[in-house]
Amino acid sequence: MTPTSFTAPTLDYLLLVPFLIVLGVACLGVLVEAFVPRAPRFATQVALAVVGLAAAIGTTAWLWVDGKSGLIDPFSSTIVSGTVLVDPPVLAMWAILFGFGLISVIGFAERRLHSGATAFTPMAAAIPGSTAESGAREAGLVHSEVFPLALFSLAGMALLVSANDLLVLFVGLEILSLPLYVMSGLARHRRLVSQEAALKYFLLGAAASAIFLFGVAFLFGFAGSFSYDRVASAVTFTAGSDPLLLAGLGLVGVGMLFKIGAVPFHSWVPDVYQGAPTPVTSFMSVCTKIAAVGGLLRLFYVALGGMRWTWQPLLAGVAILTIVVGAIIAINQADVKRILAYSSIAHAGFILVPVVGAVTVGNMLVDGQAGSVASILFYLVAYGFATIGAFTVVTLVRSQGHEVTDLSAWAGVGRRHPVIGFAMLVFLLSLAGIPLTGGFVGKFAAFAAAWRGGYWWLALVAIAGSLIAVYIYIRVIQVMFFRAPESDSAEVDVALPGGATWIVLALCFVGTLGLGLAPGPVLDLLQSAAAFVIPSAG
Amino acid sequence: MTSLYAILAVILFTIGLVGFLVRRNALVIFMCVELMLNAANLLFVAFSSHWGILDGQVAAFFVMVVAAAEVVIGLSIIVMISRSRRSTSVDNEIVLKG
Amino acid sequence: MMLIPMVTGVEVTFWICAVLAILGAVGLVTFRKPVYSALCLALVMISLAVIYASLGAPFLFAVQIIVYTGAILMLFLFVIMLVGVASEDSVTETLKGHRVAVAIAGLGVLVLLVLAVAQGVHGTPVGVDSANTSAGGNVQGLADLIFSRYVIAFESTAALLITAAVAAMVLAHPELIKKKAGQTQMAAARLQAYARDGVDPGPRPSSGIFARHNSIATPALLPDGTIAQESVSKVLADRVGLRSVDELWGPHDEVLAAIETAGEEPLDVEDLDWDDDETAPGELEPADDHVVDETADEPAPGEPDTTDDQNESEESHADAVAETPADEEKRND
């Protein structure tokens, strides 16, 4: 019984600096919550979150540049302690995640719209309508905990996309989800709906993680390891036909598709998106989707790439179903937030199209041009700008201090405030995929990748689906610009936001148009990132 | 022998899944999720013994940490909701119970 | 006799625990009371803990008992008690055919996964004994892995725990905005109110609980025979409504009437109204209701509607502890 000596792992902490910064700043935020007096607390939290995320983006870029110039070498020493992998696609996803995280966090800081308060309830523990709640409102309390919570969630997303191990993938998924369950229950108005959304999201999310975990257990039983490399070699060894492997693939796929919000695991999306505070909705709909797609990509390409012929048809079916169901149900919705929720379901389907295509330069299927990883990343960036922008405009259309999300009440809103109206027009056109916007280039690259990957029929179905989806956005645009307001909705107006929201709107506007007018540099950058998505396993 | 443990895990998991879909009480639904997590843990430990490595046991350990955090959050959400609901629909409840 | 030597202790453990675990799981899903479901879950967890011990995982055995059964499940029970122990699930189906569909789907999943397991698990299990001994013990072996290969995952779980703590504070801990008035301030305020508006500074009359009812919603009667409005908390008065004088006086009137009609005959106490109750408890409620069970044993004073009173006071008490009600409209905006 002599205990063997423990050999400490060699950790390349330098590679993890962006992730550690986000995690550390989140912990610091909790300390601020505890020790900084109430008056300067909110400003401190905002400043801390913004600076932290900016630092994370900066260090990610630094890792990228130095990796290129050879100072540190993310291309050879990519694997930290065998479970986390930092390679160019991961760096690209980190940059995208932290970027959109930064934009969302700036959106959280908006206070002018709510006459000095935030979009979050003053006291979540107070019973809706109680004296404690009104007292908290009068005392001007704010829940500045949302900033550390959002940062924790972002840290989970960063871990999720860089996982090279099923167990780390699971832990990342949970770190991502838990703060979101809390944040979606904190809406200022319509609190019961918001609380219900939190409960629904929590129960369904917990069940999805349990299913995912059961799949991980199957894959472990199949491969005898959690490591992607070992799973991949076991897949190659058994030619991808082992029953344990198939069961594990199915269960893990269900868990990941739930997070992405693909049909038939989408039922939580409209309710949660509608009930959650709108800034949280835009954070969820963009960052969660990017992280889940990133995790799914690495899992399916690297660990399960050897059984591509099994999962490609399955994912193709899910993609078609998602596009069709999302687009068709969105047409019948009467609530703007629900329309955007169903539109985001349809977009999950569009994103899955190039995932199925599975064209990467790394696996030598097709050389040159945008591989599917690059096109997925581009699509996600374009989708992110347009979606955050659209949800931000939703926060501006108000009546008597409350958001108005009823589509019929939006009649003529675009004409009454041309600047906001024009911005919304651009966002909606980008979501619809009309030329000169980022959405068009994203869709073009995505479908082209699927086409080159041999799934031309899927690309055709996706094009047909996106034509149906155009109608969703045309309908909103038509109401906003070409319908006279009804007499009883006359008090609906566009409220003038504070600086934070203007920054968000400007960034999203420039991003959406910029990606549409000059997509070249971004595509090139992402293309060079995507080249190394499969480091060793083939 | 491993397959017996795995079949037990599958049975527990399926019962949990069915319970999750059938039950209406949020607390019981959440308990069904915990049952599913436990089934996964059993599978981890069984496969750990099957392969003769300890990684599966480490996984079960991590699942317990995650479950503990998840339970705290889930139950706070349920408590929050039940407090608001009781005071909102208390009249209806009295009418229905009486 | 031949079979006995072939059965190992591990197998016996497995079969006993497997049966218990499945029984517990079925109970969890079928019992209508959440408390029973939670206790069934405890049964499942403890059975699994024993299986872990038999599979060479003594550390997980301990953690399963201490953390899962001891902490997580107790938290569940705690919340069940907080939210309402008597609540039951409704048995009505909201979606027609939902259960049949779920049962069929569940059966399908079960068959598929069992087939996958039955065909997919090959070879004889190696057992973790050699892995345990080579590391110097099970706990050492786990620690070795957690702090080397899985160290990043381990460090990241800190985020989960902090999130959980923050979430519990945000969602369930109402911050005190104003300092609560102490006894001195309240006394001063009362006297000020007396000086300004002439409000009686003395204590308010207590409710009529011991006269004929044991509910604090029963108002006290003043010497002139009218109801003392002050004697019932305003929350209860709003919610349950004050009893009328006639209702309170009813039994007395009956007694007086009985005395008058009795004439010269000696008064037969057995005929009087209150005595009905002594036979009442048995026929009042089914025995499985906790609330009534406790009170039914005591001789219930008053009219046959004692149990209603009990329920009422039980609920009104809970309400009194909670906040005052407000309009749904206000809450929803």
XYZ file of C-alpha atoms in Angstrom, chain A residues 192-388:
197
model
C -45.081 35.330 -13.873
C -44.489 34.566 -17.536
C -40.795 35.030 -16.970
C -40.728 32.722 -13.966
C -42.637 30.120 -15.907
C -40.116 30.421 -18.701
C -37.298 29.839 -16.231
C -38.984 26.737 -14.853
C -39.707 25.337 -18.284
C -36.198 26.029 -19.527
C -34.725 24.502 -16.398
C -36.744 21.290 -16.440
C -36.294 20.645 -20.143
C -32.628 21.675 -20.029
C -31.910 19.392 -17.075
C -33.580 16.487 -18.831
C -31.615 17.205 -22.004
C -28.345 17.198 -20.039
C -29.339 13.896 -18.424
C -29.992 12.377 -21.847
C -26.713 13.803 -23.114
C -24.900 12.354 -20.105
C -26.410 8.937 -20.657
C -25.085 9.100 -24.208
C -21.649 10.040 -22.883
C -21.796 6.970 -20.651
C -22.544 4.817 -23.677
C -19.644 6.317 -25.617
C -17.394 5.705 -22.610
C -18.534 2.107 -22.474
C -17.806 1.816 -26.166
C -14.372 3.419 -26.247
C -13.113 2.990 -22.699
C -12.125 6.647 -22.613
C -13.603 10.126 -22.685
C -10.919 11.543 -24.916
C -11.997 12.501 -28.442
C -8.852 10.958 -29.929
C -9.488 7.606 -28.290
C -13.161 7.656 -29.255
C -12.172 8.505 -32.818
C -9.675 5.656 -33.041
C -12.211 3.242 -31.538
C -14.744 4.401 -34.140
C -12.262 3.722 -36.931
C -11.413 0.365 -35.399
C -15.025 -0.862 -35.267
C -16.013 0.777 -38.569
C -18.656 2.774 -36.721
C -21.213 -0.007 -36.391
C -21.041 -0.872 -32.709
C -24.497 -0.779 -31.019
C -23.115 1.075 -27.999
C -21.631 3.691 -30.294
C -24.895 4.153 -32.180
C -26.901 4.498 -28.976
C -24.350 6.943 -27.577
C -24.374 8.982 -30.771
C -28.158 9.232 -30.708
C -28.398 10.271 -27.065
C -25.521 12.766 -27.257
C -27.010 14.193 -30.440
C -30.361 14.756 -28.724
C -28.662 16.669 -25.915
C -26.718 18.940 -28.259
C -29.610 19.518 -30.658
C -31.720 20.580 -27.700
C -29.273 23.338 -26.869
C -29.191 24.437 -30.500
C -32.976 24.435 -30.522
C -33.503 22.094 -33.477
C -36.844 20.426 -34.210
C -38.096 18.140 -32.592
C -36.298 19.411 -29.499
C -37.365 23.022 -29.971
C -40.506 23.272 -27.866
C -38.786 25.312 -25.147
C -37.495 27.979 -27.536
C -40.575 30.164 -28.178
C -41.794 30.150 -24.574
C -38.401 30.834 -23.051
C -37.473 33.479 -25.620
C -40.782 35.214 -25.025
C -40.697 35.052 -21.241
C -37.059 35.923 -20.608
C -35.964 39.566 -20.356
C -35.297 40.691 -23.926
C -31.554 41.394 -23.462
C -31.164 37.883 -22.046
C -33.143 36.492 -24.959
C -30.744 38.032 -27.434
C -27.764 36.746 -25.421
C -29.240 33.243 -25.310
C -30.320 33.098 -28.904
C -26.887 34.088 -30.174
C -24.184 32.926 -27.770
C -25.785 29.632 -26.734
C -26.324 28.723 -30.337
C -22.737 29.547 -31.296
C -21.336 27.532 -28.390
C -23.596 24.554 -28.962
C -22.816 24.492 -32.678
C -19.113 24.778 -31.849
C -19.272 21.868 -29.413
C -21.321 19.816 -31.847
C -18.859 20.503 -34.670
C -15.824 19.282 -32.797
C -17.638 16.302 -31.314
C -19.071 15.149 -34.621
C -16.095 16.003 -36.829
C -13.254 14.918 -34.563
C -14.611 12.226 -32.251
C -17.317 10.779 -34.455
C -15.924 11.791 -37.861
C -15.271 8.147 -38.675
C -18.976 7.414 -38.742
C -19.919 10.441 -40.815
C -22.061 8.312 -43.091
C -24.300 7.444 -40.167
C -24.915 10.865 -38.711
C -25.019 12.881 -41.909
C -28.428 11.568 -43.082
C -29.831 11.916 -39.548
C -28.669 15.507 -39.226
C -29.901 16.237 -42.743
C -33.369 15.087 -41.699
C -33.256 17.198 -38.556
C -32.077 20.209 -40.578
C -34.929 19.949 -43.072
C -37.495 19.442 -40.332
C -36.107 22.379 -38.381
C -36.149 24.743 -41.352
C -39.653 23.790 -42.429
C -41.262 23.767 -38.977
C -39.508 26.946 -37.858
C -40.388 28.878 -40.975
C -43.988 27.735 -41.260
C -44.932 28.249 -37.615
C -43.243 31.654 -37.574
C -45.632 32.830 -40.283
C -48.650 32.376 -38.008
C -47.259 34.089 -34.933
C -48.714 37.375 -33.728
C -45.995 38.273 -31.218
C -42.733 39.786 -32.396
C -40.608 37.961 -29.829
C -42.168 34.651 -30.791
C -41.645 35.409 -34.475
C -37.961 35.991 -33.777
C -37.868 32.804 -31.670
C -39.256 30.684 -34.480
C -36.978 32.463 -36.912
C -34.053 31.459 -34.719
C -35.291 27.851 -34.858
C -35.315 28.068 -38.638
C -31.799 29.500 -38.527
C -30.672 26.551 -36.403
C -31.779 24.429 -39.340
C -29.831 26.570 -41.821
C -26.721 26.222 -39.646
C -27.066 22.449 -39.581
C -26.996 22.352 -43.398
C -23.246 23.038 -43.706
C -22.605 20.872 -40.616
C -24.019 17.991 -42.638
C -21.935 19.038 -45.599
C -18.831 18.382 -43.481
C -16.451 19.910 -45.991
C -13.236 20.901 -44.329
C -9.881 21.612 -45.744
C -8.395 19.565 -42.940
C -9.947 16.305 -43.994
C -8.909 16.921 -47.574
C -12.343 16.473 -49.062
C -12.192 19.685 -51.008
C -9.370 22.150 -51.102
C -9.688 25.882 -51.517
C -12.763 28.078 -51.056
C -14.734 28.285 -47.823
C -14.855 24.956 -46.045
C -17.944 24.211 -44.047
C -16.376 25.198 -40.728
C -15.510 28.631 -42.081
C -18.952 29.060 -43.589
C -20.649 27.959 -40.346
C -18.610 30.489 -38.387
C -19.435 33.209 -40.889
C -23.107 32.326 -40.779
C -23.081 32.453 -36.989
C -21.461 35.892 -36.989
C -23.974 37.272 -39.479
C -26.871 35.689 -37.601
C -25.548 37.037 -34.308
C -25.357 40.669 -35.438
C -28.815 40.619 -36.997
C -30.475 38.781 -34.102
C -29.045 40.920 -31.331
